[in-house]
Amino acid sequence: MFTVIGERINTTLKKVKAATADRDAAYIRDDVQKQEASGATYIDVNAGARIGHEEEDMTWLLSVVKEATRLPLCLDSPDPAILEMAYGMVDQPPMINSISLEKDRFDPMIQFLKGKECRIIALCMDDNGMPKGVDDIFSRATTLVSELEAIGFKRDDIFIDPLIQPVSVAAENGTIAMEAVEKIMTELKGVHTTGGLSNISYGLPQRKVVNRIFLAMMMARGFDSAIMDPLDKEIMAVLKTATTLQGHDNFCMNYLKAVRAGDITA
Ligand code: THG
């Protein structure tokens, strides 16, 4: 099963930023319910964009989001203290977004995660910065998996984020992500891979086209989760169709059901 992490409750988005500043609960509630109805598995909540307000914004957003949906939440912050506070607010096991190998984040996150019931997104980032290629990504993924297993995490609860970088910045950024996903999924069997899908199209026009095609190509290499916009009907159609083509849809029942529901059209 593919894990869709709905990305829309993020204060970097203009409307969410305004709704958060205005404490407009109805706007947030409505967006969350649309993401749930569109097939999100988790709702990502990121309150990082209003500098100096992350703690109060995260607290408010979580109080609104958790009443709006039965879905589990993906708590998205670079700050271990914010993640620990957020973890204390949720009613069901969340996804924690994220841990990385950066020293000032890794140690506090490992201390906090010990014994906690949650899933975890592990970024292939360390103090040398963004990974330079497939070998960099894979060696960081290997370290993250062994460190998380050492504190009791099962592979099924680990989501490796290879850090997708824009293809407009370097021509090989798409193939690096695809090869890294394939290597992680075959050599670290049992873990998941995820990431911010739209990073690939940064700096290009018609970004949604790039995101949709990239999703299908990444899925062919084993990518089984993405942080994405479930309200993009076309990308959800790509996701469902690719799932059928990968052999995960006996008699194409789910494909046919989606067509009949009007979710897949030419
Ligand atoms: N990996 C992990 N977590 C992440 C990311 C990642 N969390 C944040 C981000 N990247 C994924 N979330 C979003 C949320 C919204 C948008 C993109 C990524 C988005 N951006 C529009 C744009 O860039 O054009 C919005 C512009 C606007 O309205 O301001 O919609 O990589 N683990």
PDB file of C-alpha atoms and ligand atoms in Angstrom:
ATOM      1  CA  MET A   1       0.000   0.000   0.000  1.00  0.00           C
ATOM      2  CA  PHE A   2       1.303   3.440  -0.981  1.00  0.00           C
ATOM      3  CA  THR A   3       1.385   5.985   1.856  1.00  0.00           C
ATOM      4  CA  VAL A   4       0.127   9.438   0.818  1.00  0.00           C
ATOM      5  CA  ILE A   5       1.309  12.192   3.172  1.00  0.00           C
ATOM      6  CA  GLY A   6      -0.952  15.183   2.443  1.00  0.00           C
ATOM      7  CA  GLU A   7       1.281  18.266   2.384  1.00  0.00           C
ATOM      8  CA  ARG A   8      -1.239  21.105   2.400  1.00  0.00           C
ATOM      9  CA  ILE A   9      -1.269  22.139   6.082  1.00  0.00           C
ATOM     10  CA  ASN A  10       2.000  24.035   5.779  1.00  0.00           C
ATOM     11  CA  THR A  11       2.405  27.706   6.660  1.00  0.00           C
ATOM     12  CA  THR A  12       4.712  28.225   3.658  1.00  0.00           C
ATOM     13  CA  LEU A  13       1.443  28.124   1.675  1.00  0.00           C
ATOM     14  CA  LYS A  14       0.040  31.669   1.549  1.00  0.00           C
ATOM     15  CA  LYS A  15      -3.556  30.758   2.422  1.00  0.00           C
ATOM     16  CA  VAL A  16      -2.530  28.490   5.288  1.00  0.00           C
ATOM     17  CA  LYS A  17      -0.193  31.159   6.605  1.00  0.00           C
ATOM     18  CA  ALA A  18      -3.046  33.714   6.590  1.00  0.00           C
ATOM     19  CA  ALA A  19      -5.543  31.252   8.098  1.00  0.00           C
ATOM     20  CA  THR A  20      -3.039  30.431  10.839  1.00  0.00           C
ATOM     21  CA  ALA A  21      -2.305  34.094  11.594  1.00  0.00           C
ATOM     22  CA  ASP A  22      -6.076  34.781  11.708  1.00  0.00           C
ATOM     23  CA  ARG A  23      -6.815  31.569  13.667  1.00  0.00           C
ATOM     24  CA  ASP A  24      -9.330  30.670  10.921  1.00  0.00           C
ATOM     25  CA  ALA A  25     -10.178  27.125  12.034  1.00  0.00           C
ATOM     26  CA  ALA A  26     -12.887  26.630   9.381  1.00  0.00           C
ATOM     27  CA  TYR A  27     -10.380  27.039   6.530  1.00  0.00           C
ATOM     28  CA  ILE A  28      -7.950  24.513   8.036  1.00  0.00           C
ATOM     29  CA  ARG A  29     -10.720  22.031   8.883  1.00  0.00           C
ATOM     30  CA  ASP A  30     -12.118  22.193   5.352  1.00  0.00           C
ATOM     31  CA  ASP A  31      -8.728  21.635   3.736  1.00  0.00           C
ATOM     32  CA  VAL A  32      -7.962  18.656   5.986  1.00  0.00           C
ATOM     33  CA  GLN A  33     -11.330  17.068   5.211  1.00  0.00           C
ATOM     34  CA  LYS A  34     -10.721  17.481   1.481  1.00  0.00           C
ATOM     35  CA  GLN A  35      -7.313  15.816   1.804  1.00  0.00           C
ATOM     36  CA  GLU A  36      -8.878  12.918   3.708  1.00  0.00           C
ATOM     37  CA  ALA A  37     -11.654  12.511   1.112  1.00  0.00           C
ATOM     38  CA  SER A  38      -9.044  12.566  -1.685  1.00  0.00           C
ATOM     39  CA  GLY A  39      -7.085   9.626  -0.284  1.00  0.00           C
ATOM     40  CA  ALA A  40      -4.477  10.988   2.130  1.00  0.00           C
ATOM     41  CA  THR A  41      -3.055   8.415   4.575  1.00  0.00           C
ATOM     42  CA  TYR A  42      -1.426  10.982   6.888  1.00  0.00           C
ATOM     43  CA  ILE A  43      -1.929  14.752   7.217  1.00  0.00           C
ATOM     44  CA  ASP A  44       1.401  16.617   7.388  1.00  0.00           C
ATOM     45  CA  VAL A  45       1.362  19.640   9.702  1.00  0.00           C
ATOM     46  CA  ASN A  46       4.178  22.195   9.325  1.00  0.00           C
ATOM     47  CA  ALA A  47       4.055  25.496  11.235  1.00  0.00           C
ATOM     48  CA  GLY A  48       7.565  26.678  10.419  1.00  0.00           C
ATOM     49  CA  ALA A  49       6.989  29.704   8.201  1.00  0.00           C
ATOM     50  CA  ARG A  50       5.975  32.365  10.726  1.00  0.00           C
ATOM     51  CA  ILE A  51       9.344  32.990  12.312  1.00  0.00           C
ATOM     52  CA  GLY A  52       9.142  33.090  16.097  1.00  0.00           C
ATOM     53  CA  HIS A  53       5.612  31.613  16.119  1.00  0.00           C
ATOM     54  CA  GLU A  54       6.257  27.941  15.421  1.00  0.00           C
ATOM     55  CA  GLU A  55       5.349  26.630  18.865  1.00  0.00           C
ATOM     56  CA  GLU A  56       2.052  28.530  19.214  1.00  0.00           C
ATOM     57  CA  ASP A  57       1.129  27.946  15.535  1.00  0.00           C
ATOM     58  CA  MET A  58       1.854  24.213  15.754  1.00  0.00           C
ATOM     59  CA  THR A  59      -0.194  23.963  18.957  1.00  0.00           C
ATOM     60  CA  TRP A  60      -3.142  25.749  17.376  1.00  0.00           C
ATOM     61  CA  LEU A  61      -2.941  23.872  14.054  1.00  0.00           C
ATOM     62  CA  LEU A  62      -2.773  20.489  15.787  1.00  0.00           C
ATOM     63  CA  SER A  63      -5.773  21.294  17.981  1.00  0.00           C
ATOM     64  CA  VAL A  64      -7.800  22.126  14.851  1.00  0.00           C
ATOM     65  CA  VAL A  65      -6.500  19.319  12.609  1.00  0.00           C
ATOM     66  CA  LYS A  66      -6.950  16.500  15.112  1.00  0.00           C
ATOM     67  CA  GLU A  67     -10.614  17.404  15.592  1.00  0.00           C
ATOM     68  CA  ALA A  68     -11.147  17.597  11.811  1.00  0.00           C
ATOM     69  CA  THR A  69      -9.990  14.099  10.851  1.00  0.00           C
ATOM     70  CA  ARG A  70      -9.610  10.502  11.980  1.00  0.00           C
ATOM     71  CA  LEU A  71      -6.362  10.250  10.016  1.00  0.00           C
ATOM     72  CA  PRO A  72      -3.016  10.062  11.804  1.00  0.00           C
ATOM     73  CA  LEU A  73      -0.791  13.150  11.557  1.00  0.00           C
ATOM     74  CA  CYS A  74       2.711  13.698  10.212  1.00  0.00           C
ATOM     75  CA  LEU A  75       4.437  16.163  12.549  1.00  0.00           C
ATOM     76  CA  ASP A  76       6.780  18.261  10.405  1.00  0.00           C
ATOM     77  CA  SER A  77       9.490  20.385  12.018  1.00  0.00           C
ATOM     78  CA  PRO A  78      13.299  20.543  12.057  1.00  0.00           C
ATOM     79  CA  ASP A  79      13.143  21.339  15.801  1.00  0.00           C
ATOM     80  CA  PRO A  80      13.215  18.325  18.179  1.00  0.00           C
ATOM     81  CA  ALA A  81      11.559  20.386  20.959  1.00  0.00           C
ATOM     82  CA  ILE A  82       8.607  21.235  18.685  1.00  0.00           C
ATOM     83  CA  LEU A  83       8.278  17.581  17.654  1.00  0.00           C
ATOM     84  CA  GLU A  84       8.267  16.433  21.280  1.00  0.00           C
ATOM     85  CA  MET A  85       5.571  18.984  22.173  1.00  0.00           C
ATOM     86  CA  ALA A  86       3.534  17.985  19.097  1.00  0.00           C
ATOM     87  CA  TYR A  87       3.883  14.279  19.904  1.00  0.00           C
ATOM     88  CA  GLY A  88       2.288  14.994  23.281  1.00  0.00           C
ATOM     89  CA  MET A  89      -0.777  16.522  21.597  1.00  0.00           C
ATOM     90  CA  VAL A  90      -1.850  13.748  19.232  1.00  0.00           C
ATOM     91  CA  ASP A  91      -4.335  10.982  20.002  1.00  0.00           C
ATOM     92  CA  GLN A  92      -2.929   8.275  17.745  1.00  0.00           C
ATOM     93  CA  PRO A  93       0.573   7.185  16.748  1.00  0.00           C
ATOM     94  CA  PRO A  94       1.942   9.860  14.373  1.00  0.00           C
ATOM     95  CA  MET A  95       4.639   9.998  11.738  1.00  0.00           C
ATOM     96  CA  ILE A  96       7.518  12.151  12.981  1.00  0.00           C
ATOM     97  CA  ASN A  97       9.037  14.341  10.210  1.00  0.00           C
ATOM     98  CA  SER A  98      11.963  14.128  10.783  1.00  0.00           C
ATOM     99  CA  ILE A  99      15.276  12.871  12.103  1.00  0.00           C
ATOM    100  CA  SER A 100      18.550  13.449  10.253  1.00  0.00           C
ATOM    101  CA  LEU A 101      22.230  12.778  10.931  1.00  0.00           C
ATOM    102  CA  GLU A 102      22.935  16.456  11.701  1.00  0.00           C
ATOM    103  CA  LYS A 103      24.510  16.339  15.173  1.00  0.00           C
ATOM    104  CA  ASP A 104      22.336  18.942  16.881  1.00  0.00           C
ATOM    105  CA  ARG A 105      19.201  17.160  15.652  1.00  0.00           C
ATOM    106  CA  PHE A 106      20.221  13.519  15.778  1.00  0.00           C
ATOM    107  CA  ASP A 107      21.108  13.179  19.478  1.00  0.00           C
ATOM    108  CA  PRO A 108      18.013  14.905  20.910  1.00  0.00           C
ATOM    109  CA  MET A 109      15.756  13.067  18.438  1.00  0.00           C
ATOM    110  CA  ILE A 110      17.172   9.652  19.377  1.00  0.00           C
ATOM    111  CA  GLN A 111      16.689  10.426  23.089  1.00  0.00           C
ATOM    112  CA  PHE A 112      13.097  11.524  22.466  1.00  0.00           C
ATOM    113  CA  LEU A 113      12.208   8.624  20.138  1.00  0.00           C
ATOM    114  CA  LYS A 114      13.311   5.862  22.545  1.00  0.00           C
ATOM    115  CA  GLY A 115      10.236   3.867  23.511  1.00  0.00           C
ATOM    116  CA  LYS A 116       7.812   6.110  21.583  1.00  0.00           C
ATOM    117  CA  GLU A 117       5.036   4.637  19.469  1.00  0.00           C
ATOM    118  CA  CYS A 118       5.379   6.313  16.079  1.00  0.00           C
ATOM    119  CA  ARG A 119       6.705   6.075  12.570  1.00  0.00           C
ATOM    120  CA  ILE A 120       9.660   8.194  11.511  1.00  0.00           C
ATOM    121  CA  ILE A 121      10.872   9.986   8.393  1.00  0.00           C
ATOM    122  CA  ALA A 122      14.667   9.837   8.257  1.00  0.00           C
ATOM    123  CA  LEU A 123      16.359  12.454   6.081  1.00  0.00           C
ATOM    124  CA  CYS A 124      19.608  11.527   4.311  1.00  0.00           C
ATOM    125  CA  MET A 125      21.157  14.751   5.583  1.00  0.00           C
ATOM    126  CA  ASP A 126      24.241  15.156   7.760  1.00  0.00           C
ATOM    127  CA  ASP A 127      26.618  17.922   8.830  1.00  0.00           C
ATOM    128  CA  ASN A 128      28.212  17.882   5.365  1.00  0.00           C
ATOM    129  CA  GLY A 129      24.834  19.036   3.972  1.00  0.00           C
ATOM    130  CA  MET A 130      22.774  17.661   1.120  1.00  0.00           C
ATOM    131  CA  PRO A 131      23.876  14.279  -0.288  1.00  0.00           C
ATOM    132  CA  LYS A 132      26.077  14.492  -3.412  1.00  0.00           C
ATOM    133  CA  GLY A 133      24.956  11.293  -5.116  1.00  0.00           C
ATOM    134  CA  VAL A 134      23.541   7.788  -4.746  1.00  0.00           C
ATOM    135  CA  ASP A 135      26.426   6.500  -2.585  1.00  0.00           C
ATOM    136  CA  ASP A 136      26.035   9.431  -0.182  1.00  0.00           C
ATOM    137  CA  ILE A 137      22.294   8.845   0.096  1.00  0.00           C
ATOM    138  CA  PHE A 138      22.666   5.101   0.573  1.00  0.00           C
ATOM    139  CA  SER A 139      25.390   5.270   3.222  1.00  0.00           C
ATOM    140  CA  ARG A 140      23.367   7.811   5.228  1.00  0.00           C
ATOM    141  CA  ALA A 141      20.227   5.670   4.865  1.00  0.00           C
ATOM    142  CA  THR A 142      22.137   2.639   6.131  1.00  0.00           C
ATOM    143  CA  THR A 143      23.368   4.552   9.206  1.00  0.00           C
ATOM    144  CA  LEU A 144      19.895   5.916   9.945  1.00  0.00           C
ATOM    145  CA  VAL A 145      18.279   2.477   9.697  1.00  0.00           C
ATOM    146  CA  SER A 146      20.825   0.832  12.002  1.00  0.00           C
ATOM    147  CA  GLU A 147      20.584   3.654  14.577  1.00  0.00           C
ATOM    148  CA  LEU A 148      16.775   3.511  14.549  1.00  0.00           C
ATOM    149  CA  GLU A 149      16.747  -0.284  14.754  1.00  0.00           C
ATOM    150  CA  ALA A 150      19.133  -0.030  17.736  1.00  0.00           C
ATOM    151  CA  ILE A 151      16.466   1.900  19.685  1.00  0.00           C
ATOM    152  CA  GLY A 152      13.719  -0.565  18.751  1.00  0.00           C
ATOM    153  CA  PHE A 153      12.190   0.746  15.521  1.00  0.00           C
ATOM    154  CA  LYS A 154      10.881  -1.844  13.090  1.00  0.00           C
ATOM    155  CA  ARG A 155      11.762  -1.333   9.431  1.00  0.00           C
ATOM    156  CA  ASP A 156       8.062  -0.945   8.607  1.00  0.00           C
ATOM    157  CA  ASP A 157       8.058   2.197  10.751  1.00  0.00           C
ATOM    158  CA  ILE A 158      11.060   3.791   8.987  1.00  0.00           C
ATOM    159  CA  PHE A 159      10.549   6.055   5.956  1.00  0.00           C
ATOM    160  CA  ILE A 160      13.824   7.069   4.298  1.00  0.00           C
ATOM    161  CA  ASP A 161      13.787  10.444   2.530  1.00  0.00           C
ATOM    162  CA  PRO A 162      16.615  10.569  -0.039  1.00  0.00           C
ATOM    163  CA  LEU A 163      16.144  14.372  -0.329  1.00  0.00           C
ATOM    164  CA  ILE A 164      14.806  14.950  -3.816  1.00  0.00           C
ATOM    165  CA  GLN A 165      16.545  17.917  -5.473  1.00  0.00           C
ATOM    166  CA  PRO A 166      15.338  19.985  -8.452  1.00  0.00           C
ATOM    167  CA  VAL A 167      16.122  18.644 -11.909  1.00  0.00           C
ATOM    168  CA  SER A 168      16.437  22.301 -12.979  1.00  0.00           C
ATOM    169  CA  VAL A 169      19.485  22.643 -10.712  1.00  0.00           C
ATOM    170  CA  ALA A 170      21.375  19.583 -11.999  1.00  0.00           C
ATOM    171  CA  ALA A 171      20.317  17.288 -14.832  1.00  0.00           C
ATOM    172  CA  GLU A 172      21.105  14.117 -12.862  1.00  0.00           C
ATOM    173  CA  ASN A 173      18.937  14.972  -9.821  1.00  0.00           C
ATOM    174  CA  GLY A 174      16.012  12.857 -11.062  1.00  0.00           C
ATOM    175  CA  THR A 175      18.112   9.762 -11.767  1.00  0.00           C
ATOM    176  CA  ILE A 176      19.981  10.119  -8.457  1.00  0.00           C
ATOM    177  CA  ALA A 177      16.665  10.002  -6.561  1.00  0.00           C
ATOM    178  CA  MET A 178      15.389   7.056  -8.620  1.00  0.00           C
ATOM    179  CA  GLU A 179      18.581   5.006  -8.280  1.00  0.00           C
ATOM    180  CA  ALA A 180      18.798   5.763  -4.565  1.00  0.00           C
ATOM    181  CA  VAL A 181      15.224   4.599  -4.015  1.00  0.00           C
ATOM    182  CA  GLU A 182      15.881   1.355  -5.880  1.00  0.00           C
ATOM    183  CA  LYS A 183      19.052   0.670  -3.894  1.00  0.00           C
ATOM    184  CA  ILE A 184      17.402   1.450  -0.541  1.00  0.00           C
ATOM    185  CA  MET A 185      14.324  -0.664  -1.301  1.00  0.00           C
ATOM    186  CA  THR A 186      16.370  -3.685  -2.458  1.00  0.00           C
ATOM    187  CA  GLU A 187      19.285  -3.554   0.003  1.00  0.00           C
ATOM    188  CA  LEU A 188      17.494  -2.319   3.139  1.00  0.00           C
ATOM    189  CA  LYS A 189      14.506  -4.628   2.704  1.00  0.00           C
ATOM    190  CA  GLY A 190      11.432  -3.731   4.710  1.00  0.00           C
ATOM    191  CA  VAL A 191      11.951   0.034   5.022  1.00  0.00           C
ATOM    192  CA  HIS A 192       9.851   2.558   3.131  1.00  0.00           C
ATOM    193  CA  THR A 193      10.965   5.513   1.017  1.00  0.00           C
ATOM    194  CA  THR A 194       9.262   8.895   0.922  1.00  0.00           C
ATOM    195  CA  GLY A 195      10.031  12.519   0.127  1.00  0.00           C
ATOM    196  CA  GLY A 196       8.782  15.882  -1.002  1.00  0.00           C
ATOM    197  CA  LEU A 197       7.799  14.995  -4.544  1.00  0.00           C
ATOM    198  CA  SER A 198       7.412  18.575  -5.781  1.00  0.00           C
ATOM    199  CA  ASN A 199      11.066  19.370  -4.981  1.00  0.00           C
ATOM    200  CA  ILE A 200      11.877  17.800  -8.363  1.00  0.00           C
ATOM    201  CA  SER A 201      10.011  20.506 -10.332  1.00  0.00           C
ATOM    202  CA  TYR A 202      11.234  23.576  -8.460  1.00  0.00           C
ATOM    203  CA  GLY A 203      12.179  26.335 -10.927  1.00  0.00           C
ATOM    204  CA  LEU A 204      10.241  24.861 -13.865  1.00  0.00           C
ATOM    205  CA  PRO A 205       6.930  25.893 -15.461  1.00  0.00           C
ATOM    206  CA  GLN A 206       3.959  23.476 -15.404  1.00  0.00           C
ATOM    207  CA  ARG A 207       5.300  21.848 -12.252  1.00  0.00           C
ATOM    208  CA  LYS A 208       2.364  19.496 -11.782  1.00  0.00           C
ATOM    209  CA  VAL A 209       3.181  17.725 -15.056  1.00  0.00           C
ATOM    210  CA  VAL A 210       6.733  17.097 -13.867  1.00  0.00           C
ATOM    211  CA  ASN A 211       5.542  15.917 -10.436  1.00  0.00           C
ATOM    212  CA  ARG A 212       3.031  13.441 -11.896  1.00  0.00           C
ATOM    213  CA  ILE A 213       5.464  11.812 -14.309  1.00  0.00           C
ATOM    214  CA  PHE A 214       8.186  11.692 -11.677  1.00  0.00           C
ATOM    215  CA  LEU A 215       5.821   9.906  -9.283  1.00  0.00           C
ATOM    216  CA  ALA A 216       5.241   7.109 -11.819  1.00  0.00           C
ATOM    217  CA  MET A 217       8.973   6.787 -12.514  1.00  0.00           C
ATOM    218  CA  MET A 218       9.817   6.717  -8.797  1.00  0.00           C
ATOM    219  CA  MET A 219       7.120   4.109  -8.104  1.00  0.00           C
ATOM    220  CA  ALA A 220       8.694   1.887 -10.767  1.00  0.00           C
ATOM    221  CA  ARG A 221      11.838   1.859  -8.564  1.00  0.00           C
ATOM    222  CA  GLY A 222       9.933   1.019  -5.378  1.00  0.00           C
ATOM    223  CA  PHE A 223       9.041   4.474  -3.962  1.00  0.00           C
ATOM    224  CA  ASP A 224       6.070   3.650  -1.718  1.00  0.00           C
ATOM    225  CA  SER A 225       5.183   6.962  -0.066  1.00  0.00           C
ATOM    226  CA  ALA A 226       5.254  10.646  -0.971  1.00  0.00           C
ATOM    227  CA  ILE A 227       4.660  14.015   0.638  1.00  0.00           C
ATOM    228  CA  MET A 228       2.303  15.401  -1.976  1.00  0.00           C
ATOM    229  CA  ASP A 229      -0.934  17.227  -2.762  1.00  0.00           C
ATOM    230  CA  PRO A 230      -3.842  14.751  -2.698  1.00  0.00           C
ATOM    231  CA  LEU A 231      -6.179  17.429  -4.091  1.00  0.00           C
ATOM    232  CA  ASP A 232      -4.364  17.162  -7.433  1.00  0.00           C
ATOM    233  CA  LYS A 233      -6.814  14.726  -8.999  1.00  0.00           C
ATOM    234  CA  GLU A 234      -4.426  13.923 -11.853  1.00  0.00           C
ATOM    235  CA  ILE A 235      -1.559  12.895  -9.593  1.00  0.00           C
ATOM    236  CA  MET A 236      -3.931  10.658  -7.626  1.00  0.00           C
ATOM    237  CA  ALA A 237      -5.009   9.077 -10.933  1.00  0.00           C
ATOM    238  CA  VAL A 238      -1.334   8.455 -11.773  1.00  0.00           C
ATOM    239  CA  LEU A 239      -0.855   6.876  -8.346  1.00  0.00           C
ATOM    240  CA  LYS A 240      -3.821   4.529  -8.739  1.00  0.00           C
ATOM    241  CA  THR A 241      -2.934   3.560 -12.306  1.00  0.00           C
ATOM    242  CA  ALA A 242       0.735   2.939 -11.486  1.00  0.00           C
ATOM    243  CA  THR A 243      -0.365   0.739  -8.566  1.00  0.00           C
ATOM    244  CA  THR A 244      -2.447  -1.350 -10.985  1.00  0.00           C
ATOM    245  CA  LEU A 245       0.459  -1.590 -13.457  1.00  0.00           C
ATOM    246  CA  GLN A 246       2.785  -2.764 -10.664  1.00  0.00           C
ATOM    247  CA  GLY A 247       0.581  -5.821 -10.149  1.00  0.00           C
ATOM    248  CA  HIS A 248      -1.055  -4.712  -6.921  1.00  0.00           C
ATOM    249  CA  ASP A 249      -4.623  -4.702  -8.280  1.00  0.00           C
ATOM    250  CA  ASN A 250      -6.151  -8.108  -9.026  1.00  0.00           C
ATOM    251  CA  PHE A 251      -8.453  -8.042 -12.053  1.00  0.00           C
ATOM    252  CA  CYS A 252      -7.870  -4.246 -12.141  1.00  0.00           C
ATOM    253  CA  MET A 253     -10.751  -3.974  -9.684  1.00  0.00           C
ATOM    254  CA  ASN A 254      -9.469  -0.790  -8.046  1.00  0.00           C
ATOM    255  CA  TYR A 255      -8.659   0.801 -11.406  1.00  0.00           C
ATOM    256  CA  LEU A 256     -12.157   0.058 -12.696  1.00  0.00           C
ATOM    257  CA  LYS A 257     -13.746   1.318  -9.502  1.00  0.00           C
ATOM    258  CA  ALA A 258     -11.788   4.591  -9.761  1.00  0.00           C
ATOM    259  CA  VAL A 259     -12.871   5.039 -13.389  1.00  0.00           C
ATOM    260  CA  ARG A 260     -16.517   4.451 -12.463  1.00  0.00           C
ATOM    261  CA  ALA A 261     -16.209   6.976  -9.642  1.00  0.00           C
ATOM    262  CA  GLY A 262     -14.873   9.530 -12.149  1.00  0.00           C
ATOM    263  CA  ASP A 263     -11.450   9.672 -10.494  1.00  0.00           C
ATOM    264  CA  ILE A 264      -9.592   8.485 -13.624  1.00  0.00           C
ATOM    265  CA  THR A 265     -10.479  10.089 -16.962  1.00  0.00           C
ATOM    266  CA  ALA A 266      -8.600  10.620 -20.221  1.00  0.00           C
TER     267      ALA A 266
HETATM  268  N1  THG B   1      10.867  16.087   2.914  1.00  0.00           N
HETATM  269  C1  THG B   1      10.265  15.955   4.116  1.00  0.00           C
HETATM  270  N2  THG B   1       9.365  16.839   4.565  1.00  0.00           N
HETATM  271  C2  THG B   1       9.068  17.936   3.827  1.00  0.00           C
HETATM  272  C3  THG B   1       9.665  18.132   2.573  1.00  0.00           C
HETATM  273  C4  THG B   1      10.601  17.169   2.119  1.00  0.00           C
HETATM  274  N3  THG B   1       8.160  18.843   4.308  1.00  0.00           N
HETATM  275  C5  THG B   1       7.974  20.115   3.634  1.00  0.00           C
HETATM  276  C6  THG B   1       8.115  19.953   2.117  1.00  0.00           C
HETATM  277  N4  THG B   1       9.326  19.238   1.811  1.00  0.00           N
HETATM  278  C7  THG B   1       6.916  19.201   1.578  1.00  0.00           C
HETATM  279  N5  THG B   1       5.713  19.982   1.708  1.00  0.00           N
HETATM  280  C8  THG B   1       5.292  20.914   0.753  1.00  0.00           C
HETATM  281  C9  THG B   1       4.142  21.620   1.032  1.00  0.00           C
HETATM  282  C10 THG B   1       3.617  22.484   0.098  1.00  0.00           C
HETATM  283  C11 THG B   1       4.277  22.668  -1.107  1.00  0.00           C
HETATM  284  C12 THG B   1       5.416  21.962  -1.381  1.00  0.00           C
HETATM  285  C13 THG B   1       5.944  21.080  -0.439  1.00  0.00           C
HETATM  286  C14 THG B   1       3.702  23.598  -2.105  1.00  0.00           C
HETATM  287  N6  THG B   1       4.500  24.486  -2.646  1.00  0.00           N
HETATM  288  C15 THG B   1       4.029  25.425  -3.650  1.00  0.00           C
HETATM  289  C16 THG B   1       5.205  25.797  -4.502  1.00  0.00           C
HETATM  290  O1  THG B   1       6.329  25.507  -4.110  1.00  0.00           O
HETATM  291  O2  THG B   1       4.974  26.251  -5.602  1.00  0.00           O
HETATM  292  C17 THG B   1       3.400  26.559  -2.898  1.00  0.00           C
HETATM  293  C18 THG B   1       3.607  27.963  -3.202  1.00  0.00           C
HETATM  294  C19 THG B   1       2.729  28.854  -2.307  1.00  0.00           C
HETATM  295  O3  THG B   1       1.487  28.778  -2.370  1.00  0.00           O
HETATM  296  O4  THG B   1       3.309  29.636  -1.552  1.00  0.00           O
HETATM  297  O5  THG B   1       2.525  23.540  -2.416  1.00  0.00           O
HETATM  298  O6  THG B   1      11.182  17.265   1.018  1.00  0.00           O
HETATM  299  N7  THG B   1      10.561  14.860   4.851  1.00  0.00           N
END
